[in-house]
Coordinates of C-alpha atoms in Angstrom, one line a residue:
X64 CA 0.0 0.0 0.0
X65 CA 1.9 3.1 1.2
X66 CA 5.3 1.6 2.0
X67 CA 7.3 4.4 0.3
X68 CA 6.1 8.0 0.8
X69 CA 7.4 11.5 1.3
X70 CA 7.5 12.0 5.1
X71 CA 6.1 15.3 6.4
X72 CA 8.1 17.3 9.0
X73 CA 5.5 16.8 11.8
X74 CA 7.8 15.5 14.5
X75 CA 7.4 18.7 16.6
X76 CA 3.6 17.9 16.7
X77 CA 4.4 14.3 18.0
X78 CA 6.8 15.7 20.5
X79 CA 4.2 18.2 21.8
X80 CA 1.6 15.4 22.1
X81 CA 4.1 13.5 24.3
X82 CA 4.7 16.5 26.4
X83 CA 1.0 17.1 26.9
X84 CA 0.4 13.4 27.9
X85 CA -0.5 14.3 31.6
X86 CA -3.1 16.9 30.5
X87 CA -4.6 14.5 28.0
X88 CA -4.9 11.7 30.5
X89 CA -6.5 14.2 32.9
X90 CA -9.0 15.3 30.2
X91 CA -10.1 11.7 29.6
X92 CA -10.3 11.1 33.4
X93 CA -12.8 14.0 33.6
X94 CA -14.9 12.7 30.7
X95 CA -15.0 9.1 32.2
X96 CA -16.2 10.6 35.5
X97 CA -19.5 11.7 33.9
X98 CA -21.8 8.5 33.7
X99 CA -23.4 9.5 30.4
X100 CA -25.4 6.2 30.0
X101 CA -28.0 7.0 27.3
X102 CA -30.1 3.9 27.9
X103 CA -30.8 4.8 31.5
X104 CA -33.5 7.4 31.8
X105 CA -32.4 8.3 35.4
X106 CA -28.9 9.2 34.0
X107 CA -30.2 11.4 31.2
X108 CA -29.1 14.6 33.1
X109 CA -25.6 13.1 33.2
X110 CA -25.6 12.6 29.4
X111 CA -26.6 16.3 29.1
X112 CA -23.8 17.2 31.5
X113 CA -21.4 15.4 29.2
X114 CA -22.6 17.5 26.3
X115 CA -21.9 20.7 28.3
X116 CA -18.5 19.4 29.2
X117 CA -17.7 19.1 25.5
X118 CA -19.0 22.6 24.7
X119 CA -16.8 24.0 27.5
X120 CA -13.7 22.1 26.1
X121 CA -14.4 23.2 22.5
X122 CA -14.9 26.8 23.7
X123 CA -11.6 26.8 25.6
X124 CA -9.7 25.3 22.6
X125 CA -11.0 28.1 20.3
X126 CA -13.6 26.4 18.3
X127 CA -16.1 28.8 16.6
X128 CA -19.8 28.5 15.7
X129 CA -20.4 26.0 18.4
X130 CA -24.0 24.8 18.2
X131 CA -26.0 22.6 20.5
X132 CA -28.7 20.9 18.4
X133 CA -31.7 19.9 20.5
X134 CA -33.5 16.8 19.1
X135 CA -36.8 17.0 20.9
X136 CA -38.7 14.3 22.9
X137 CA -37.5 10.7 22.8
X138 CA -40.1 8.4 21.1
X139 CA -41.6 5.5 23.1
X140 CA -40.9 3.0 24.6
X141 CA -40.0 5.4 27.5
X142 CA -41.0 5.6 31.2
X143 CA -41.0 9.4 31.1
X144 CA -43.2 10.6 28.2
X145 CA -41.4 14.0 28.2
X146 CA -37.8 12.6 28.1
X147 CA -35.7 14.8 26.0
X148 CA -33.0 13.3 23.6
X149 CA -29.5 14.4 24.4
X150 CA -28.3 17.2 22.0
X151 CA -25.8 16.9 19.2
X152 CA -22.8 19.1 19.7
X153 CA -21.4 20.8 16.5
X154 CA -18.3 23.0 16.3
X155 CA -15.7 24.2 13.8
X156 CA -12.1 25.1 13.9
X157 CA -11.0 27.2 11.0
X158 CA -12.9 28.2 7.9
X159 CA -10.2 28.8 5.3
X160 CA -11.7 28.3 1.8
X161 CA -8.2 27.3 0.6
X162 CA -8.1 24.3 3.0
X163 CA -9.9 21.0 2.8
X164 CA -12.6 20.4 5.4
X165 CA -12.7 17.2 7.5
X166 CA -15.8 16.3 9.6
X167 CA -15.0 14.1 12.6
X168 CA -17.8 12.1 14.2
X169 CA -17.8 10.6 17.7
X170 CA -20.3 9.9 20.5
X171 CA -20.2 10.9 24.1
X172 CA -22.7 8.4 25.6
X173 CA -21.6 5.1 27.0
X174 CA -22.9 1.6 27.9
X175 CA -24.2 0.9 31.4
X176 CA -21.6 -0.2 34.0
X177 CA -21.8 -1.2 37.7
X178 CA -18.9 -2.2 39.9
X179 CA -20.9 -5.4 40.9
X180 CA -21.0 -6.5 37.3
X181 CA -17.4 -7.7 37.9
X182 CA -15.3 -4.6 37.4
X183 CA -12.0 -4.6 39.2
X184 CA -12.4 -0.8 39.9
X185 CA -15.2 1.8 39.9
X186 CA -16.3 2.0 36.2
X187 CA -16.8 5.8 36.3
X188 CA -13.6 6.6 38.1
X189 CA -10.7 6.3 35.7
X190 CA -8.1 3.9 37.1
X191 CA -4.6 4.5 35.7
X192 CA -2.5 1.3 36.1
X193 CA 1.0 2.7 35.9
X194 CA 2.8 -0.6 35.9
X195 CA 0.9 -1.8 32.8
X196 CA 0.3 1.7 31.4
X197 CA -3.5 1.1 31.0
X198 CA -6.4 3.4 31.6
X199 CA -9.5 1.6 32.9
X200 CA -13.0 3.1 32.8
X201 CA -16.4 3.0 31.0
X202 CA -16.0 4.9 27.8
X203 CA -12.2 4.9 27.8
X204 CA -12.1 3.2 24.3
X205 CA -15.8 3.6 23.3
X206 CA -15.8 6.4 22.5
X207 CA -14.5 9.0 24.9
X208 CA -10.9 8.2 24.3
X209 CA -11.1 8.9 20.6
X210 CA -13.3 12.0 21.1
X211 CA -10.8 13.5 23.5
X212 CA -8.1 12.5 21.0
X213 CA -9.5 15.0 18.5
X214 CA -9.6 17.7 21.1
X215 CA -6.0 16.8 22.1
X216 CA -4.8 17.2 18.5
X217 CA -6.2 20.8 18.4
X218 CA -4.6 21.6 21.8
X219 CA -1.2 20.3 20.6
X220 CA -1.4 22.6 17.5
X221 CA -2.4 25.5 19.7
X222 CA 0.6 25.0 22.0
X223 CA 3.0 24.8 19.0
X224 CA 1.5 27.9 17.5
X225 CA 0.7 25.8 14.3
X226 CA -2.4 26.3 12.2
X227 CA -4.5 23.2 11.6
X228 CA -3.7 22.0 8.1
X229 CA -7.5 21.5 7.4
X230 CA -10.7 23.1 8.6
X231 CA -12.1 20.8 11.3
X232 CA -15.8 20.2 11.9
X233 CA -16.9 18.1 14.9
X234 CA -20.2 16.3 15.3
X235 CA -20.6 14.6 18.7
X236 CA -23.8 12.7 19.6
X237 CA -25.2 11.4 22.8
X238 CA -27.4 8.4 21.7
X239 CA -25.1 6.1 19.7
X240 CA -25.4 3.3 22.3
X241 CA -29.2 3.6 22.1
X242 CA -29.7 3.6 18.3
X243 CA -28.5 7.1 17.3
X244 CA -32.1 8.5 17.6
X245 CA -32.3 11.8 15.7
X246 CA -28.9 11.7 14.1
X247 CA -29.9 10.7 10.6
X248 CA -32.4 13.5 10.4
X249 CA -29.9 16.0 11.7
X250 CA -27.2 14.9 9.2
X251 CA -29.7 15.2 6.3
X252 CA -30.9 18.7 7.5
X253 CA -27.3 20.0 8.0
X254 CA -25.9 18.4 4.8
X255 CA -26.3 21.7 2.8
X256 CA -25.9 24.0 5.9
X257 CA -23.4 23.3 8.7
X258 CA -21.8 20.4 6.8
X259 CA -21.9 22.2 3.5
X260 CA -18.2 22.3 2.5
X261 CA -17.1 19.0 4.1
X262 CA -14.7 17.0 1.9
X263 CA -14.3 13.9 4.0
X264 CA -15.7 12.2 7.2
X265 CA -13.5 10.4 9.7
X266 CA -15.0 8.2 12.4
X267 CA -12.9 6.8 15.3
X268 CA -15.4 4.3 16.8
X269 CA -13.9 0.9 16.1
X270 CA -10.8 -1.1 17.0
X271 CA -7.8 -2.9 15.8
X272 CA -8.3 -6.5 14.8
X273 CA -5.8 -7.7 17.3
X274 CA -3.6 -6.2 20.0
X275 CA -0.3 -5.4 18.2
X276 CA -0.9 -4.1 14.7
X277 CA -2.8 -0.9 13.7
X278 CA -5.6 -1.2 11.2
X279 CA -7.7 1.0 8.9
X280 CA -11.2 -0.2 8.2
X281 CA -12.8 0.1 4.8
X282 CA -15.9 -2.1 5.0
X283 CA -18.7 -3.2 7.3
X284 CA -21.3 -5.9 6.8
X285 CA -25.0 -4.9 6.9
X286 CA -27.7 -6.8 8.8
X287 CA -31.2 -8.0 7.8
X288 CA -33.2 -9.5 10.7
X289 CA -36.2 -11.7 10.1
X290 CA -38.8 -13.7 12.0
X291 CA -41.0 -16.7 11.1
X292 CA -44.3 -16.9 13.0
X293 CA -46.1 -20.3 13.2
X294 CA -49.5 -20.3 15.0
X295 CA -51.5 -23.5 15.7
X296 CA -53.8 -24.3 18.6
X297 CA -55.7 -21.6 20.6
X298 CA -53.6 -22.2 23.7
X299 CA -50.6 -24.2 24.9
X300 CA -51.5 -27.9 25.1
X301 CA -50.5 -31.0 27.1
X302 CA -48.4 -33.4 24.9
X303 CA -49.9 -36.4 26.8
X304 CA -53.4 -35.5 25.5
X305 CA -52.6 -33.8 22.2
X306 CA -49.2 -35.2 21.1
X307 CA -49.5 -37.1 17.8
X308 CA -53.0 -35.9 17.0
X309 CA -52.5 -32.1 16.2
X310 CA -50.0 -30.3 14.0
X311 CA -47.4 -28.8 16.3
X312 CA -46.1 -25.3 15.4
X313 CA -42.7 -26.1 16.9
X314 CA -42.2 -29.1 14.6
X315 CA -43.0 -26.9 11.5
X316 CA -40.7 -24.1 12.6
X317 CA -37.7 -26.4 13.3
X318 CA -38.2 -28.1 9.9
X319 CA -38.2 -24.7 8.1
X320 CA -35.3 -23.2 10.1
X321 CA -33.2 -26.2 9.3
X322 CA -33.4 -25.3 5.6
X323 CA -31.8 -21.9 6.0
X324 CA -28.2 -22.7 6.7
X325 CA -26.0 -25.9 7.0
X326 CA -23.6 -26.9 9.8
X327 CA -20.6 -25.5 7.8
X328 CA -22.2 -22.0 7.7
X329 CA -23.3 -22.2 4.0
X330 CA -26.5 -20.2 3.3
X331 CA -29.0 -22.6 1.7
X332 CA -31.4 -20.0 0.4
X333 CA -31.2 -20.1 -3.5
X334 CA -29.9 -16.9 -5.1
X335 CA -28.1 -15.4 -2.2
X336 CA -24.6 -16.5 -3.1
X337 CA -25.1 -15.4 -6.7
X338 CA -25.5 -11.7 -5.5
X339 CA -22.1 -11.6 -3.7
X340 CA -19.5 -9.4 -5.5
X341 CA -16.7 -11.6 -6.9
X342 CA -13.3 -11.4 -5.1
X343 CA -10.7 -9.5 -7.1
X344 CA -7.0 -10.2 -7.1
X345 CA -6.3 -6.8 -5.7
X346 CA -8.8 -7.3 -2.8
X347 CA -7.4 -10.8 -2.1
X348 CA -3.9 -9.3 -1.8
X349 CA -5.1 -7.1 1.1
X350 CA -5.5 -10.3 3.3
X351 CA -2.0 -11.5 2.8
X352 CA -0.2 -9.3 5.4
X353 CA -3.0 -9.2 7.9
X354 CA -2.0 -10.3 11.4
X355 CA -4.5 -13.0 12.5
X356 CA -4.6 -16.7 13.2
X357 CA -7.1 -19.5 13.9
X358 CA -5.7 -19.6 17.5
X359 CA -6.8 -16.0 18.0
X360 CA -10.3 -16.9 16.7
X361 CA -10.5 -19.9 19.0
X362 CA -9.3 -17.8 22.0
X363 CA -11.9 -15.1 21.2
X364 CA -14.7 -17.7 20.9
X365 CA -13.5 -19.6 24.0
X366 CA -13.7 -22.9 22.1
X367 CA -12.0 -24.9 19.4
X368 CA -14.9 -24.7 17.0
X369 CA -13.6 -22.7 14.0
X370 CA -15.3 -23.6 10.6
X371 CA -12.2 -22.5 8.7
X372 CA -8.6 -23.4 9.5
X373 CA -6.6 -20.6 7.7
X374 CA -6.4 -16.9 8.2
X375 CA -7.7 -15.8 4.8
X376 CA -10.7 -18.0 4.8
X377 CA -11.6 -16.9 8.4
X378 CA -11.4 -13.2 7.6
X379 CA -13.2 -13.4 4.2
X380 CA -16.1 -15.2 5.9
X381 CA -16.1 -12.7 8.7
X382 CA -16.0 -9.6 6.4
X383 CA -16.7 -10.1 2.7
X384 CA -19.1 -13.1 2.6
X385 CA -22.6 -13.2 4.0
X386 CA -23.6 -15.3 7.0
X387 CA -26.9 -16.5 8.4
X388 CA -27.3 -17.0 12.1
X389 CA -30.2 -18.6 14.0
X390 CA -30.9 -16.5 17.1
X391 CA -33.8 -18.0 19.1
X392 CA -37.4 -19.2 19.3
X393 CA -39.9 -17.0 21.1
X394 CA -42.8 -18.9 22.8
X395 CA -40.9 -22.1 23.2
X396 CA -40.2 -23.7 26.6
X397 CA -36.7 -22.7 27.6
X398 CA -36.4 -23.2 31.3
X399 CA -34.7 -25.9 33.3
X400 CA -36.4 -29.2 34.0
X401 CA -38.9 -31.2 31.9
X402 CA -42.1 -29.5 30.8
X403 CA -44.4 -31.5 28.5
X404 CA -46.0 -28.5 26.8
X405 CA -46.9 -28.0 23.1
X406 CA -46.5 -24.3 22.4
X407 CA -49.5 -22.8 20.6
X408 CA -47.4 -20.1 18.8
X409 CA -43.7 -19.9 18.2
X410 CA -41.6 -17.2 16.5
X411 CA -38.2 -18.2 15.0
X412 CA -35.6 -15.4 14.8
X413 CA -32.6 -15.2 12.4
X414 CA -30.5 -12.7 10.6
X415 CA -28.3 -12.4 7.5
X416 CA -25.2 -10.3 7.5
X417 CA -25.0 -8.6 4.1
X418 CA -22.1 -7.7 1.9
X419 CA -21.5 -6.1 -1.5
X420 CA -23.5 -6.5 -3.9
X421 CA -26.5 -7.9 -2.0
X422 CA -29.5 -5.7 -2.5
X423 CA -31.6 -5.6 0.7
X424 CA -35.0 -5.8 -1.1
X425 CA -33.9 -8.6 -3.4
X426 CA -32.6 -10.5 -0.4
X427 CA -36.0 -10.1 1.3
X428 CA -37.7 -11.5 -1.7
X429 CA -35.4 -14.5 -1.8
X430 CA -35.9 -15.2 1.9
X431 CA -39.7 -14.9 1.8
X432 CA -39.9 -17.1 -1.3
X433 CA -37.7 -19.8 0.1
X434 CA -39.5 -19.9 3.5
X435 CA -43.0 -19.9 1.9
X436 CA -42.0 -22.8 -0.4
X437 CA -40.6 -24.8 2.5
X438 CA -43.8 -24.1 4.5
X439 CA -45.9 -25.2 1.6
X440 CA -44.1 -28.5 1.4
X441 CA -45.2 -29.3 5.0
X442 CA -48.9 -29.3 4.0
X443 CA -49.5 -28.1 7.6
X444 CA -52.9 -26.7 8.8
X445 CA -51.0 -24.1 11.0
X446 CA -50.9 -20.4 10.2
X447 CA -47.6 -19.0 8.9
X448 CA -46.1 -15.6 8.4
X449 CA -42.5 -14.4 7.7
X450 CA -41.5 -10.8 8.4
X451 CA -38.5 -8.5 8.1
X452 CA -37.9 -6.9 11.6
X453 CA -35.2 -4.4 10.5
X454 CA -32.4 -4.0 8.0
X455 CA -29.2 -2.0 7.7
X456 CA -27.1 -1.9 4.6
X457 CA -23.4 -2.9 4.2
X458 CA -20.7 -0.2 3.6
X459 CA -17.5 -0.5 1.7
X460 CA -15.0 2.1 0.7
X461 CA -11.9 2.2 -1.5
X462 CA -8.8 1.5 0.6
X463 CA -6.7 3.0 -2.2
X464 CA -8.3 6.5 -2.0
X465 CA -6.7 9.7 -0.7
X466 CA -8.1 9.4 2.9
X467 CA -7.0 5.9 3.4
X468 CA -3.5 6.5 1.9
X469 CA -3.1 9.6 4.1
X470 CA -4.1 7.6 7.2
X471 CA -1.7 4.8 6.2
X472 CA 1.2 7.3 6.0
X473 CA 0.3 8.8 9.4
X474 CA 0.1 5.3 10.9
X475 CA 3.6 4.4 9.4
X476 CA 5.0 7.7 10.9
X477 CA 3.7 6.9 14.3
X478 CA 3.8 3.1 14.6
X479 CA 6.6 2.3 12.1
X480 CA 4.5 -0.3 10.3
X481 CA 2.1 -0.4 7.3
X482 CA -1.4 -0.9 8.9
X483 CA -3.6 -3.8 8.0
X484 CA -6.5 -2.9 5.8
X485 CA -9.5 -4.6 7.4
X486 CA -13.3 -4.9 7.1
X487 CA -15.6 -5.7 10.0
X488 CA -18.4 -8.2 10.5
X489 CA -20.6 -5.8 12.5
X490 CA -22.4 -2.6 11.4
X491 CA -22.0 1.1 12.1
X492 CA -25.1 2.5 10.4
X493 CA -24.0 6.2 10.6
X494 CA -21.2 5.5 8.2
X495 CA -23.7 5.1 5.4
X496 CA -25.7 8.1 6.5
X497 CA -22.7 10.5 6.2
X498 CA -21.7 9.0 2.9
X499 CA -25.2 9.2 1.4
X500 CA -26.2 12.6 2.7
X501 CA -22.9 14.4 2.2
X502 CA -21.7 12.6 -0.9
X503 CA -18.1 12.2 0.5
X504 CA -15.8 9.3 1.5
X505 CA -15.8 8.0 5.1
X506 CA -12.6 6.7 6.8
X507 CA -12.7 4.5 9.9
X508 CA -9.6 5.3 11.9
X509 CA -9.5 3.3 15.1
X510 CA -7.6 4.2 18.3
X511 CA -8.1 1.2 20.6
X512 CA -7.1 -2.5 20.5
X513 CA -9.2 -5.6 19.8
X514 CA -9.0 -6.6 23.5
X515 CA -10.3 -3.3 25.0
X516 CA -13.7 -4.8 26.0
X517 CA -15.8 -1.9 24.8
X518 CA -19.2 -3.1 26.0
X519 CA -17.7 -5.4 28.7
X520 CA -16.4 -5.2 32.2
X521 CA -13.0 -3.6 32.8
X522 CA -13.1 -1.6 29.6
X523 CA -9.7 -0.1 28.9
X524 CA -7.5 1.9 26.7
X525 CA -3.7 1.4 26.6
X526 CA -1.9 4.7 27.2
X527 CA 0.3 3.9 24.2
X528 CA -2.8 3.6 22.0
X529 CA -4.3 6.8 23.5
X530 CA -1.1 9.0 22.9
X531 CA 0.0 7.4 19.7
X532 CA -3.7 7.5 18.6
X533 CA -3.6 11.3 19.0
X534 CA -0.4 11.4 16.9
X535 CA -2.1 9.3 14.2
X536 CA -5.2 11.5 14.1
X537 CA -3.1 14.6 13.9
X538 CA -0.7 13.1 11.3
X539 CA -3.7 12.0 9.2
X540 CA -4.9 15.6 9.0
X541 CA -1.5 16.8 7.7
X542 CA -1.2 14.0 5.1
X543 CA -4.8 14.4 4.0
X544 CA -4.3 18.2 3.6
X545 CA -1.4 17.5 1.2
X546 CA -3.1 14.6 -0.7

């Protein structure tokens, strides 16, 4: 990719970031101390407090045109019918028409966390382990560390007396962990206003694949979620009285669900594989240098159950091929012990992770057609219905474009290594919203490591990743400005 490149003279910036390390750690500590849990209505005032903290930081750093966008009342289900959504904070640093404009997105809300969940320290009091050089606390890696990272980059430039090489626009939201309510509408509304001259969007809300090698992410799978409803008798029945003399919904459902995917992970619905974009030689080459192994997969899964035994096959099936997973059956007996019930109605849930070039609507048609054909084969008197619960499209960018190449150079400057170019199996829906509404490229530039435990207990961010992450974000802006 970018092995040979003209190195920019930005070492003074990196040196300044090193010098400001204590202040940067203190800034993150203050951010972690605010329990901005968006899913807990009782903590909504704390989410709002976090937005005010950001406004104060932006003001002190010299951002202009800081706007706090109120999003109105949160739609149900809510306990408090008047619950207000947390605001989106916008700010800009510089507005030189001769410079490129970069929009950075991040979120200031976090997942819930309690000490009794199994945390080694208080989740909302940052614990700095100086022997391991690790910062522990809820939000440290997801996403307060990266958000503070962008503020730190501006502070380092201010201290040096350097101008930012680009115009910087920030968009920080407080509902990402609860579905980003209101964000899509705001982006659409501001596309021709606040975000008018944006050339590029950078999101730092993902992680390295492993723990030792930096990555740049150029693709995400989408997700279509379905349910199959099978309804039979008017109430749950006793199998001793009715077993063998009525059509049982559970039997029908299991038969149909068994036709969706085989034990090797192959999707059995006709037409799905044919939609998948063919693998090019150029794309295949990106997998060669990626640092990953079947041992890492088994360690992450906590079992020796991998379906593929080599790195390239594992990663392709995680990132660039679709997968179908069976998630559960609603209405079925699932407790301990032996209960001889025949459920009257069962709902089977499954999802398909989508990839280029799967069209969501065409996929729905293929899924419905296959399931209805399989149900028809049963000649069952039970009632059937198949539904799409929600869908989110895949996203893929060009890893050879200006943004990715600029980020690759910055990564080499800081880490001394060419980053791995990765995709991810999960989804970040906002990526697509920015791309579609603003008509610009999006770059995913992660700060944290694959073992940070973003939604888990003892969430952490290595000090090395935090400080070098700031250098990478800053370096990226300089290389992108010159691209």
